Structures are given as C-alpha cells and as structure tokens.
Coordinates of C-alpha atoms and ligand atoms in Angstrom, one line a residue:
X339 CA 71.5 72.6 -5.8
X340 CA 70.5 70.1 -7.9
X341 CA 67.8 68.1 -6.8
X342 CA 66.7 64.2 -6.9
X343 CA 63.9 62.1 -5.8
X344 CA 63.6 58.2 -5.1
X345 CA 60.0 56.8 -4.9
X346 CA 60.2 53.3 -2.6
X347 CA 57.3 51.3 -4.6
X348 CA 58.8 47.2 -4.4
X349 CA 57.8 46.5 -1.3
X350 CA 55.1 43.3 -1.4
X351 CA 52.6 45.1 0.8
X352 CA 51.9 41.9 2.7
X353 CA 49.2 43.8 4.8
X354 CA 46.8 44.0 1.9
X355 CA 46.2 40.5 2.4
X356 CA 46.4 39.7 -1.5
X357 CA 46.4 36.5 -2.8
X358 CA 47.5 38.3 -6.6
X359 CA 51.2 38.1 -7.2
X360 CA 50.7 41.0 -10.2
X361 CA 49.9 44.1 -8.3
X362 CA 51.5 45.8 -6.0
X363 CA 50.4 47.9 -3.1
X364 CA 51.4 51.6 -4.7
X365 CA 48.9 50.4 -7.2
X366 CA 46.1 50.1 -5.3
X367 CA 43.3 53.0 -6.3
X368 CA 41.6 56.0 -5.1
X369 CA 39.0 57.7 -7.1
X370 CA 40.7 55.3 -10.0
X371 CA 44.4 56.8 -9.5
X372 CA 46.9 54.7 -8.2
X373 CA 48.2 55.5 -4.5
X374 CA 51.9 55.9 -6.1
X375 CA 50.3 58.5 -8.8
X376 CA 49.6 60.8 -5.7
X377 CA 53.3 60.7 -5.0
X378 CA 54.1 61.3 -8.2
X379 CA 51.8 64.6 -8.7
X380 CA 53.0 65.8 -5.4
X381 CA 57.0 65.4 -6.6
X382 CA 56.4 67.2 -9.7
X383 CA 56.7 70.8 -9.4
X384 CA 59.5 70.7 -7.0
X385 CA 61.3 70.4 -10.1
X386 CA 63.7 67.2 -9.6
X387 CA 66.5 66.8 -12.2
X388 CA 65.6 62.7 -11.8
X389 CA 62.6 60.9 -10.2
X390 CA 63.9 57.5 -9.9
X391 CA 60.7 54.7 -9.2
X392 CA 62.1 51.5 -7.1
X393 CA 59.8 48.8 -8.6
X394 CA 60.0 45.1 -7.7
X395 CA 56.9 42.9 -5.8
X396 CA 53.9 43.4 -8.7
X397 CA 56.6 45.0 -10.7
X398 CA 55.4 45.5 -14.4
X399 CA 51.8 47.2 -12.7
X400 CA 53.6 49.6 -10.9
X401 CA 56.1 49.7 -14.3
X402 CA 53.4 50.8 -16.4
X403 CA 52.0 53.5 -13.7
X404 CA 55.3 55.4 -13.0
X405 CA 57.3 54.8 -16.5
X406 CA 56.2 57.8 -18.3
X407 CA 57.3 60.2 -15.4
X408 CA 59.8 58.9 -13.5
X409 CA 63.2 56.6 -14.2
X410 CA 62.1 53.0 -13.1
X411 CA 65.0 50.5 -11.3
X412 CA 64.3 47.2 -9.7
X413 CA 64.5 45.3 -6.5
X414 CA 64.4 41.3 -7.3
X415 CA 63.8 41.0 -4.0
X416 CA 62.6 42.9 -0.9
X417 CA 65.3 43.2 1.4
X418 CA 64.3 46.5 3.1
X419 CA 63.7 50.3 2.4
X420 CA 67.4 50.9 3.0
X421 CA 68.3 47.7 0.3
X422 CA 65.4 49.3 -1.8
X423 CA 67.5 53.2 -2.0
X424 CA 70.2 51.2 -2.9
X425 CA 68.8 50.3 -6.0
X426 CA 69.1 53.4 -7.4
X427 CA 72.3 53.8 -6.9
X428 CA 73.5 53.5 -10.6
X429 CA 71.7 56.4 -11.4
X430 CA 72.2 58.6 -8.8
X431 CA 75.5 57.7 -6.2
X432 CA 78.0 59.8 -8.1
X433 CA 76.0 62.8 -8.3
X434 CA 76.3 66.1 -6.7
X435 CA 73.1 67.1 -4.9
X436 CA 70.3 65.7 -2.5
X437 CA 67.9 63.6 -2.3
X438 CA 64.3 63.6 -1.4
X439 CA 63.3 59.7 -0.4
X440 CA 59.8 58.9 0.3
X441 CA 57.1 55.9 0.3
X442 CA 54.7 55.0 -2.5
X443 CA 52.2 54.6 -0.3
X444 CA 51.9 57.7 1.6
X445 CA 49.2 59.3 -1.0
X446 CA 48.2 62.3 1.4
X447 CA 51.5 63.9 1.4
X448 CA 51.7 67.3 -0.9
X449 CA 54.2 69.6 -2.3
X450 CA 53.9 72.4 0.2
X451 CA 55.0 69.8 3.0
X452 CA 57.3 68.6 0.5
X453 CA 59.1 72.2 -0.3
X454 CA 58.6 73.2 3.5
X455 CA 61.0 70.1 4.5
X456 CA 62.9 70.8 1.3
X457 CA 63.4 74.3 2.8
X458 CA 64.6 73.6 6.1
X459 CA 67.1 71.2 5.1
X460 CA 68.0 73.7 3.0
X461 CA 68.4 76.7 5.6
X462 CA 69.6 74.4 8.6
X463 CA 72.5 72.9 6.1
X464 CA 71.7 69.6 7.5
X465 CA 72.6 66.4 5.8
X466 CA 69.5 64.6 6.3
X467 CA 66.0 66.0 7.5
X468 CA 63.1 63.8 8.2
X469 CA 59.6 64.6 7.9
X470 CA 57.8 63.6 11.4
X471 CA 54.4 63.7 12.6
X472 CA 53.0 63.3 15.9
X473 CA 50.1 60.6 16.2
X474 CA 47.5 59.7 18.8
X475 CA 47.9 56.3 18.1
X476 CA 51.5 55.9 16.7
X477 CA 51.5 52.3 16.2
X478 CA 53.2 50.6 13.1
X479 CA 55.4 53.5 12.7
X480 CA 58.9 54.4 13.2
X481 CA 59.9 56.3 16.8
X482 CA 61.8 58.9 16.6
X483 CA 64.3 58.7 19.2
X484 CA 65.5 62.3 21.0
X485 CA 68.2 63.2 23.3
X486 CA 68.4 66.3 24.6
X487 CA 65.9 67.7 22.1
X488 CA 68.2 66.3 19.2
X489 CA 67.1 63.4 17.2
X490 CA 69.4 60.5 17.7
X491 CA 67.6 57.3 15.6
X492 CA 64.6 55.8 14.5
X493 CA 63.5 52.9 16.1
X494 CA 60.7 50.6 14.1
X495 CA 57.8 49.1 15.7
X496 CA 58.9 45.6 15.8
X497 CA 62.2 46.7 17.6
X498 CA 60.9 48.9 20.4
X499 CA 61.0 48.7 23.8
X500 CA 57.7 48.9 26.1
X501 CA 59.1 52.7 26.5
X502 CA 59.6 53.7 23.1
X503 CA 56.5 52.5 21.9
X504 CA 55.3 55.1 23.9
X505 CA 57.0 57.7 21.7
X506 CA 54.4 59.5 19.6
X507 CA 56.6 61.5 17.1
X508 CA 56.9 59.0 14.2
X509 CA 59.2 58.8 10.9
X510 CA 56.7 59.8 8.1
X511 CA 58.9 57.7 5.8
X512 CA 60.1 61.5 3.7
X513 CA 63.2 62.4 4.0
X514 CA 66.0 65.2 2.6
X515 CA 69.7 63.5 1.8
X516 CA 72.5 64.6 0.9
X517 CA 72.8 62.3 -1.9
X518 CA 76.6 61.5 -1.6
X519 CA 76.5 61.0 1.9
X520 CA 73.1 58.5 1.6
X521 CA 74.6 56.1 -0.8
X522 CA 77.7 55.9 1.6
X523 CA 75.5 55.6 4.3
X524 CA 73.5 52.4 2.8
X525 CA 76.8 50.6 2.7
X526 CA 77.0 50.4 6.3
X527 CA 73.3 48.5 6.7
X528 CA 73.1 45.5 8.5
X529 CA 69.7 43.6 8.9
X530 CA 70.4 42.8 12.4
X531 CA 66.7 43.7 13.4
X532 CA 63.7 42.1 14.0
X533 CA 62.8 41.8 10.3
X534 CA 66.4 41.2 9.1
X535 CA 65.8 43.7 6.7
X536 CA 68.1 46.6 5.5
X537 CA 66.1 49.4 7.3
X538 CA 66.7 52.9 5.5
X539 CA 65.9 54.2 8.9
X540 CA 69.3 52.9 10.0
X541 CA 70.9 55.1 8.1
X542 CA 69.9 58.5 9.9
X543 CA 71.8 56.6 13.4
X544 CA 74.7 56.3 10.6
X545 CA 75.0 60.1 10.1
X546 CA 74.3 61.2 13.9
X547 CA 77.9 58.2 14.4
X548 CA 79.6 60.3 12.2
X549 CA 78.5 63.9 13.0
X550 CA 76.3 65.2 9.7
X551 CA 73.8 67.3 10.8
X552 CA 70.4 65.2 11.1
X553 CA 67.5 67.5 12.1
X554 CA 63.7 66.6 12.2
X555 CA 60.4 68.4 10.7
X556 CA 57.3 68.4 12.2
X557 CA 54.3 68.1 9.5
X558 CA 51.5 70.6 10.1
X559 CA 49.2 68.0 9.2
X560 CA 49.8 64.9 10.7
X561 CA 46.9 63.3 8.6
X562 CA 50.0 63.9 5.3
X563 CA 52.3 61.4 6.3
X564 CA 49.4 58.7 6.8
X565 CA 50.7 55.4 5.1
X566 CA 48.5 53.0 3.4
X567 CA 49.7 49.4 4.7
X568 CA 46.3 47.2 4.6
X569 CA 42.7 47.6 3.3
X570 CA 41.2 49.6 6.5
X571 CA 44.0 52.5 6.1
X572 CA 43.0 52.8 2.1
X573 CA 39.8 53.4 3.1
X574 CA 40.7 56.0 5.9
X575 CA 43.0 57.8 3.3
X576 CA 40.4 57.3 0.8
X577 CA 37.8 59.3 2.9
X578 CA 40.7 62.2 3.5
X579 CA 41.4 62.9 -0.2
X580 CA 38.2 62.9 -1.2
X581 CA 37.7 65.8 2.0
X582 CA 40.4 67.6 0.3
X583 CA 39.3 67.4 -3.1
X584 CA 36.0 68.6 -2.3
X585 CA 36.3 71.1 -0.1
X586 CA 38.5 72.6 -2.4
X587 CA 35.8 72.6 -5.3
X588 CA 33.5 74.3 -2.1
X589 CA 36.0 77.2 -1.9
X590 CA 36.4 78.2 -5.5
X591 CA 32.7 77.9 -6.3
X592 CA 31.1 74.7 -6.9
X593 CA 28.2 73.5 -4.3
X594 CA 28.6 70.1 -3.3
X595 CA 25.2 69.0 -1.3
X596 CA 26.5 66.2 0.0
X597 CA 30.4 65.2 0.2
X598 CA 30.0 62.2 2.2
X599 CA 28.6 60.5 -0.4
X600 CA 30.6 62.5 -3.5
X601 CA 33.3 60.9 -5.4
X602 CA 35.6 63.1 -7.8
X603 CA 39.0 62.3 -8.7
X604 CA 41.8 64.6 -8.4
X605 CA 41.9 65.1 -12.3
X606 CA 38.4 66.6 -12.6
X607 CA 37.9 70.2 -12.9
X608 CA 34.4 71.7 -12.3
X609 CA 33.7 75.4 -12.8
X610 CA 31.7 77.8 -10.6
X611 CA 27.7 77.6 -9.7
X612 CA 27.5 73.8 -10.8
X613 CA 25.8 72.0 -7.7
X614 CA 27.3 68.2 -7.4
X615 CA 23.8 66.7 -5.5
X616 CA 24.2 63.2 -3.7
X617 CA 25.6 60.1 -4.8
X618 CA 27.8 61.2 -7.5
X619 CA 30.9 59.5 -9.1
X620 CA 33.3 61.9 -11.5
X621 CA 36.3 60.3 -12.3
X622 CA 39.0 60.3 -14.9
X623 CA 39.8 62.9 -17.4
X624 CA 36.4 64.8 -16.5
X625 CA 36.1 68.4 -17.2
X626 CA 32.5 70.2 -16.1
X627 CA 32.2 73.8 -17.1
X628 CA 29.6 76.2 -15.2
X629 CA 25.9 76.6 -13.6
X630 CA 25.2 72.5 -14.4
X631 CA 23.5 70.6 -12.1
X632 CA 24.8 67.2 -12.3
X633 CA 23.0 64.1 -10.1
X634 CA 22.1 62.6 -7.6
X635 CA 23.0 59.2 -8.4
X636 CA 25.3 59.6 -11.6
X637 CA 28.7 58.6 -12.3
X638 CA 30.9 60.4 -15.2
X639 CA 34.4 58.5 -16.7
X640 CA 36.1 61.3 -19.0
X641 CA 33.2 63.5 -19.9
X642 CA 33.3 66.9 -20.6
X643 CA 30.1 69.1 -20.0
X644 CA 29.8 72.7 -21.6
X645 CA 27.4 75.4 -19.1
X646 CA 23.9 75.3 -17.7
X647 CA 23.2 71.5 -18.2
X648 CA 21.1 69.4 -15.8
X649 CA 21.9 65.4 -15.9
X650 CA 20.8 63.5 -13.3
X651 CA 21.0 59.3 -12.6
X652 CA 22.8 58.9 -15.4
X653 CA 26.0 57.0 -16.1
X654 CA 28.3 58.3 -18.9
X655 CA 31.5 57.3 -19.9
X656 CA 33.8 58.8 -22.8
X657 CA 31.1 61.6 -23.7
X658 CA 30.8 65.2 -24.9
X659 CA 28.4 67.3 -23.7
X660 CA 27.6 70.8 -24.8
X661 CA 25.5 73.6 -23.2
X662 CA 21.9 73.3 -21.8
X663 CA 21.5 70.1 -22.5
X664 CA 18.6 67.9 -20.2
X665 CA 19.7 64.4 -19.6
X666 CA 17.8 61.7 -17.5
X667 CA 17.1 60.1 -15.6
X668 CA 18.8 57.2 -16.4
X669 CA 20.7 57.8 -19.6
X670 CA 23.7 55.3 -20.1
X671 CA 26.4 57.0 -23.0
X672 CA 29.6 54.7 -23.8
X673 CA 32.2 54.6 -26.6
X674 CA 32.8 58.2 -28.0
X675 CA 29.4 60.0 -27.4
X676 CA 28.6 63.5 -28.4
X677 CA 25.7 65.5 -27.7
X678 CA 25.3 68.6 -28.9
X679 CA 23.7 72.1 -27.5
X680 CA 20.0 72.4 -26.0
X681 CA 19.7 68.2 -26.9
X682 CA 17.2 66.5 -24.1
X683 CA 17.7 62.6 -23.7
X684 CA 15.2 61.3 -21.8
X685 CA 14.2 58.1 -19.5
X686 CA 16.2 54.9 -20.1
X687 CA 18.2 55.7 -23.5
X688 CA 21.8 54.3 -24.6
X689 CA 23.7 55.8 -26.7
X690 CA 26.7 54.1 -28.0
X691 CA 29.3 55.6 -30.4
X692 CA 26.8 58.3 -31.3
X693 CA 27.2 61.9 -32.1
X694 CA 23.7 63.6 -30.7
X695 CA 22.3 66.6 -32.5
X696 CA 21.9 70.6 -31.6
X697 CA 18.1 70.7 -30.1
X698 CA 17.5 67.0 -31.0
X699 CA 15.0 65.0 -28.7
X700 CA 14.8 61.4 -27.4
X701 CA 12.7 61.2 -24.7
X702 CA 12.6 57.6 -23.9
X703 CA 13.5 54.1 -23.9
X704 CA 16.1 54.1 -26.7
X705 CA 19.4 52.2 -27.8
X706 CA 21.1 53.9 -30.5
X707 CA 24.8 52.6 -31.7
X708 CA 27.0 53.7 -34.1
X709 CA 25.2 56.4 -35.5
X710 CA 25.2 60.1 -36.4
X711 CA 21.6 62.1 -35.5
X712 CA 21.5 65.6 -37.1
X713 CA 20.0 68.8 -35.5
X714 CA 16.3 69.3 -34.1
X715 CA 15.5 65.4 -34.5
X716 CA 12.8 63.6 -33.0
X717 CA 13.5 60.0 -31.8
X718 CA 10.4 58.5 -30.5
X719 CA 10.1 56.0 -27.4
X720 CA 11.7 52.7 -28.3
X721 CA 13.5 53.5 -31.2
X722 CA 16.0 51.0 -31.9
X723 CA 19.3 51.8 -34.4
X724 CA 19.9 47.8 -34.9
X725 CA 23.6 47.9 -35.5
X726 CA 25.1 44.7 -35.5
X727 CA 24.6 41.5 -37.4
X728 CA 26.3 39.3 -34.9
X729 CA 29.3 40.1 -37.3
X730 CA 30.0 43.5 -38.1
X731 CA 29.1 46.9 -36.6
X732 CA 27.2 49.4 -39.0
X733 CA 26.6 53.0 -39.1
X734 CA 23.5 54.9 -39.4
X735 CA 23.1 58.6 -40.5
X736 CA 20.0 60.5 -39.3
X737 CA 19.7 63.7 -40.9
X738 CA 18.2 67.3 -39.6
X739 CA 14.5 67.6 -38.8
X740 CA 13.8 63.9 -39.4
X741 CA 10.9 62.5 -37.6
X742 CA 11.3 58.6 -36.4
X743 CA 8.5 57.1 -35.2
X744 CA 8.1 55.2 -31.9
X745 CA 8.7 52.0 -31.7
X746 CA 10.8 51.8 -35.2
X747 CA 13.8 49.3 -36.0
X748 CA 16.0 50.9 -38.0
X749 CA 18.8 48.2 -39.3
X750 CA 22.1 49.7 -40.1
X751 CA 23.7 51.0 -42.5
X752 CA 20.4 53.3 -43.6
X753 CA 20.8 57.1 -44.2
X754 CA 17.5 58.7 -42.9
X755 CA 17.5 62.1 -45.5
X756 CA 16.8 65.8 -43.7
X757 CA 13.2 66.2 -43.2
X758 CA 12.3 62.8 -43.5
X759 CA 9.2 61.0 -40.9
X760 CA 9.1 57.2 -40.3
X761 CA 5.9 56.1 -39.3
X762 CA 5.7 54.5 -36.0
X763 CA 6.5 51.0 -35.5
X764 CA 8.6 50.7 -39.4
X765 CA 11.2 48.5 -39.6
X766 CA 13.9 50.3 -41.8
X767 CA 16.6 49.1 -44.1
X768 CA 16.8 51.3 -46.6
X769 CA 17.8 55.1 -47.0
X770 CA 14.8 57.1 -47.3
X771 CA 14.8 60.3 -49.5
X772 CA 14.8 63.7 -47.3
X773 CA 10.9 64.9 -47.2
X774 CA 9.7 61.5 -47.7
X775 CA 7.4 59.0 -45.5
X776 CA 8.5 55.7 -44.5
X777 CA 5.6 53.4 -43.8
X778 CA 7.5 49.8 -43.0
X779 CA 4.4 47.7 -41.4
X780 CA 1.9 45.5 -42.1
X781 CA -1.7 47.6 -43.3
X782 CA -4.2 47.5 -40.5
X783 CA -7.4 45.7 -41.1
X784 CA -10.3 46.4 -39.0
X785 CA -13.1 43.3 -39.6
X786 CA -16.7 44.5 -38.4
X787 CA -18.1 42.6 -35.1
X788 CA -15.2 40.4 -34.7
X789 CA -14.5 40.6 -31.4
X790 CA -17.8 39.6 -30.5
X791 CA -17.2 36.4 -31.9
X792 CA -13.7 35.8 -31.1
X793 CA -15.3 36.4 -27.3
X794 CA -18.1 34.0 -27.9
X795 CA -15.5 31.4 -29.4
X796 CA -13.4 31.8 -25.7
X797 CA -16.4 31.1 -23.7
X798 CA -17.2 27.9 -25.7
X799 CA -13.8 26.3 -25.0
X800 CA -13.5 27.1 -21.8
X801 CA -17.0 25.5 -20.9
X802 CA -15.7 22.6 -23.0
X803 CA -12.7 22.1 -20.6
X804 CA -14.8 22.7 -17.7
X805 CA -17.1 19.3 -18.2
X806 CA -13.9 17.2 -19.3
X807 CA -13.0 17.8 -15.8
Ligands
LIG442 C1 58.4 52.6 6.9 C2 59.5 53.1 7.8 C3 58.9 53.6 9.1 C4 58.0 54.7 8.8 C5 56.9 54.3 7.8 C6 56.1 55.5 7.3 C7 61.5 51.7 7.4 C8 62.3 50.5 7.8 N1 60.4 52.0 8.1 O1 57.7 51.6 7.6 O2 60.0 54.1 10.0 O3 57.3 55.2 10.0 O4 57.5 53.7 6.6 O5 55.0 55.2 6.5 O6 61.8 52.3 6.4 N2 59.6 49.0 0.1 C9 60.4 48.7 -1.0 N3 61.2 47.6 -0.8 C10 61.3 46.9 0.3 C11 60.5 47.3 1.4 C12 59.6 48.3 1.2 O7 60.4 49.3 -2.0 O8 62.1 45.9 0.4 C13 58.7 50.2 -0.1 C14 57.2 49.8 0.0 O9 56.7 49.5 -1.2 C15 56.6 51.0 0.6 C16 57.7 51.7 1.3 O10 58.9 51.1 0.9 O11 56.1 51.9 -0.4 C17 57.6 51.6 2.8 O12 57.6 50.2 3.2 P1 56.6 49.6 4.3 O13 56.9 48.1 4.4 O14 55.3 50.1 4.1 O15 57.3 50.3 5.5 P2 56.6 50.6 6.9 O16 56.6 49.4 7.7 O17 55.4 51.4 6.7
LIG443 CA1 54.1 51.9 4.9

C-alpha cells in the first residue's frame, strides 16, 4: 500500500516564550539540527511516496529546513492540528493509501517505533492507529480515553475532567490513517473546545461514531513520543539525544570518558579506538576516522580527521585533517583548512584559509591566512602571514623545507622558494629564491660600556626630580 506522511510544523509554539516572529518552534536546535530535521531523518527510510511539511507561524525558517526533502503547504493561520492536516489536502485527499501524521516537535521519535506502529496498523487492518505512551507525569498531553479496553477518544488537557487528568496513557501526537477516510474525517471538526481550535484528535472520536477500526500502540519507550513545547523540555530532550547518540558511539567502539559533558551531533561519524575526553563539541558534517584522541575542551564544525591524531583544546571549523597529526593546545582553524600527515601545530596558532604541510611544524603563537605551507616546514613562534591590506586578501606560498624565523612578518603576496631560511624577526615582502637567506632587519650595533652610562644618566634625572619636589 502506498504510503504518505504529513509533518505538523505551523504551529506558533507560544510556550517557547519568543518574542521573534521569524522562527518557529520545529526550528529550534539540538547539537545544531533543527528539532523538525529529527522527524524528517526518522520518516526517511520508511519509504513514503510524499512527505508533505505543514509550514505557517515562522514559515520561510522552517521553509528552508524541510524544502529539499519533503513537499511544503501552508497554514496562514493556526487553527489547530486537525485545520493544520487539512492543509494538505490538495496533495494528498484523492489518493489511495495511508497516512502517517505526526508533530514537528517530537525529535526523539525513531523509525523502528515508526514501522512497529506502521506494522500493526497494517496487521490489525485498522483505519487509524495511534502511537501512545504511558507517563509518570502526563500533564499537557492528550488522554486517551478507554472503554472496555477499547479506545474511544482523546481528550486534551485543557478539556479534562479532574478524573481524566488522571489518565496516564497519552496521544504521542503519531498516528496511522487511512488517508481517504482522514480527509473525510477533518470535515467533520468543530472547535467547540477549550481552545476553539480544530483538534486532529477529534477526529479518532469521528471514526469510533462511525465504526472504522481505531486501535492504540503502546511505545516501548515512553521517553520517544516526548514533545518539545517550551525551553525546559528542549533541554530535557536535548540531554536524551545526546544519551543516544553517545552510547551508540560506546557500543561500536569509540570511548567517550565523559558523556555528560560530550556534545556530537547526529551527523558525525567516529571510527573505533578514538577516545572523545571531556568537554567536547563535534558538530555538523564531522567525520573522525580511528585510534585519535580528540580533547578535552575542543569543539569541531565539519572537520574530517584521518587515524592516530591527538588534538586537544582546540576549536576547528571547516578543516582537514590527515593522519598523526599533534594539534594544541589551543589551535583555532577557520575557512577551508588543510593539514596534512604527521603536521604538529602547536600553542595558540590560527590558521585561516591555509593548506598545512606533510611533517611541517608550528609550534607556537602563529596567525597564518590565506596561505599554502609546503612539506617539512618550520614556522617559528610568532610568525605572522600579514594578509590583508585593509582592502584585499593576498596569498602567500611557502615552499618545502623552508625555514621562517620567529618572530617574522611576512606581507602577502610573497612566495617563500623550497629550502629557503628567514632570519628571525625579517619583515618579508618579496619572494625569496629557494636556498637563499632572508635577513629583513635593522644590523645590530653593539657600542662598548654604554650601558654604564645610559645607567649613570637615569640616576642623575631621577635625583633631579627628587629635589624639585
Ligand atoms: C498535541 C495533541 C495532543 C498530544 C501532543 C503530543 C492535538 C489537539 N493535541 O498537543 O493530544 O498529546 O500533541 O505531543 O493535536 N501545529 C500546527 N498548526 C496548528 C497547531 C499546531 O502545525 O494550528 C503543529 C505544531 O507546530 C506542533 C504540532 O502541530 O508541531 C503539535 O502542536 P502543539 O501545539 O505542540 O500540540 P500539543 O498541545 O502538544
Ligand atoms: Ca507539542
């Protein structure tokens, strides 16, 4: 049977407490991935013929998150879940199949649950299954209303009685239609309810009126079908997706020392033997091969690392990294860095827009932009790659086995040849020849017994200033 999905992502999330009329709730973050993206990457390999977004309250952000994947429709205006569904009716009411419905904002929920409720539906030949969990504390959900072991409705928080706020089996906001049957359904919503909204909950008391088959299923894991409706819950689901993330990385191999206080997003991939220590931020497209030891304190936005590499406080963003490489502490990388095999970059460098040579060395206190350093280089501390002239950006070329001298300038554009040495503290601004030594400085001149005179001079003055007094 063909198979559709309808994501509910309009909704103002008025429990965020935002005072920004361009986002919306779904598009709230963890580990840098918008809460709708979860949904989205738990939908996926279901295999729907159509994922249809409902967009509307922050619209164009949550536009831009879910266009690529799914078929976006708009609610102008939020008139409830059920009003939400029925904005995708163009696209779906005439079709043939059924219909998976869930919340944007339910980020914890994954495809096993997904295909398990799928699956039910499927054997039961019901009309509509919901998802259910049962909560300790089941306030601000749906109840889910049972006679005689069958369910009968949901009833929302706002509308329950004193007894069925007792009711601890709650709508996880996931459900299985059949998809004709749901868009007939939503006709017959009225927003007689404490909201005066168009509940899509109503519809389930439509189909028991009529005599579908309706049937519930219990999620294993209640903590799944957690919804994120203000700040404190993001946080909560937060801290649970990051437990699964990282306990998975645990069981195939990687050694996280300390989880509490380890960050990765769900699109990092981190091979076997690599130890994560404390304090540790990898996010984005990040891809971290084996045996590395990365941290404590360091945080990674789409960097690739190669094998047996130890980084540690260092804060890298956009970067390459090859194999045994020794990075730190405190190395900053930004804008398209690559550093090659066996490189060691020391205490406090930057590197900006630079590609790092095989076995090259810059142990400390660095900047170098816009530049290209060959293999086996030495950079010595405080070397500066001046590569701006307020106007334009230049590039530098360092080649193989050069030598720079600490404490050197060199201005952009200069090309450095192979085998060249600056001598410390130069100023450079013009290519120098491979082999040959750059001397940029002033001569030293040492004047005999000098000091002892400068010295004398001092004391005079300040026994001058003394009597003025
Ligand atoms: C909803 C369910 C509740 C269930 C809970 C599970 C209804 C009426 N209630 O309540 O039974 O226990 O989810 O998490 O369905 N949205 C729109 N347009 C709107 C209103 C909402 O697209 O006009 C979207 C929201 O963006 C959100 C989702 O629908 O992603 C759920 O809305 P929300 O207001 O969070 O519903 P709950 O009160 O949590
Ligand atoms: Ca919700």
């Amino acid at each position: 049977m063909e198979k559709f999905a309808v994501i509910l992502a309009a909704g103002k999330g008025t429990r965020m407490k935002s005072r920004r009329e361009d986002i919306s709730k779904v598009s709230f973050q963890i580990l840098g991935q918008p809460i709708v993206q979860y949904v989205i990457n738990a939908l996926k390999p279901i295999g729907f013929s159509k994922i249809v977004t409902v967009v509307g309250f922050g619209g164009q952000t949550t536009n831009k998150i879910v266009e690529e994947e799914t078929d976006v429709v708009w609610q102008k205006e939020q008139k409830g879940t059920g009003h939400a569904v029925m904005m995708a009716s163009p696209l779906l009411e005439s079709l043939e199949g059924e219909t998976v419905v869930c919340c944007g904002d339910t980020p914890l929920l994954t495809t096993a649950t997904l295909s398990a409720l799928i699956g039910k539906h499927e054997t039961r030949q019901n009309d509509l299954t919901v998802l259910t969990s049962v909560l300790d504390d089941p306030t601000g959900y749906g109840r889910i209303k049972k006679e005689n072991g069958k369910v009968v409705g949901i009833v929302e928080q706002k509308d329950c009685t004193e007894e069925e706020k007792q009711i601890n089996e709650v709508n996880a906001g996931v459900y299985v239609f059949n998809n004709r049957k749901l868009f007939a359904a939503l006709r017959n919503l009225r927003t007689d309810n404490a909201a005066g909204e168009y509940y899509l909950t109503d519809a389930l008391g439509i189909f028991v009126a009529k005599g579908d088959r309706v049937g519930t299923f219990i999620a294993q894991n209640f903590s799944e079908t957690l919804g994120i409706n203000d700040r404190y819950q993001l946080a909560k689901c937060a801290k649970l997706i990051r437990e699964r993330i990282n306990k998975a990385l645990m069981l195939s191999g990687v050694s996280i020392e300390d989880p509490e206080t380890t960050y990765i997003a769900p699109t990092v991939s981190i091979g076997p033997d690599t130890v994560i220590c404390p304090n540790t931020h990898l996010l984005g497209l990040t891809t971290i091969g084996e045996n590395n030891s990365i941290g404590p304190d360091t945080y990674f936005k789409n960097v690739t690392v190669g094998r047996n590499n130890r980084i540690i406080y260092s804060h890298l963003v956009d970067t390459i990294i090859g194999n045994e490489t020794t990075l730190g502490p405190w190395l900053r990388a930004r804008g398209s860095v690559v550093i090659k095999d066996r490189a060691h970059i020391g205490n406090f460098n930057e590197l900006k827009n630079v590609i790092f040579g095989e076995g090259s060395k810059c142990a400390h206190l660095s900047y170098l932009g816009d530049a290209d350093i060959g293999a086996e280089v030495n950079v010595g501390c405080g070397t500066i790659i001046a590569n701006y002239d307020g106007v334009n950006k230049t590039h530098t070329s360092v080649k193989d086995k050069a030598f720079i001298g600490s404490g050197s300038t060199i201005i952009s554009p200069v090309i450095i040849g192979e085998g060249a040495f600056i001598a410390a503290g130069s100023t450079i601004n013009k290519d120098v020849d491979p082999d040959a030594m750059a001397i940029a400085r002033c001569r030293q001149e040492n004047k005999c017994e000098y000091a002892k005179t400068l010295r004398r001079k001092a004391i005079l003055k300040s026994q001058k200033s003394k009597k003025l007094k």
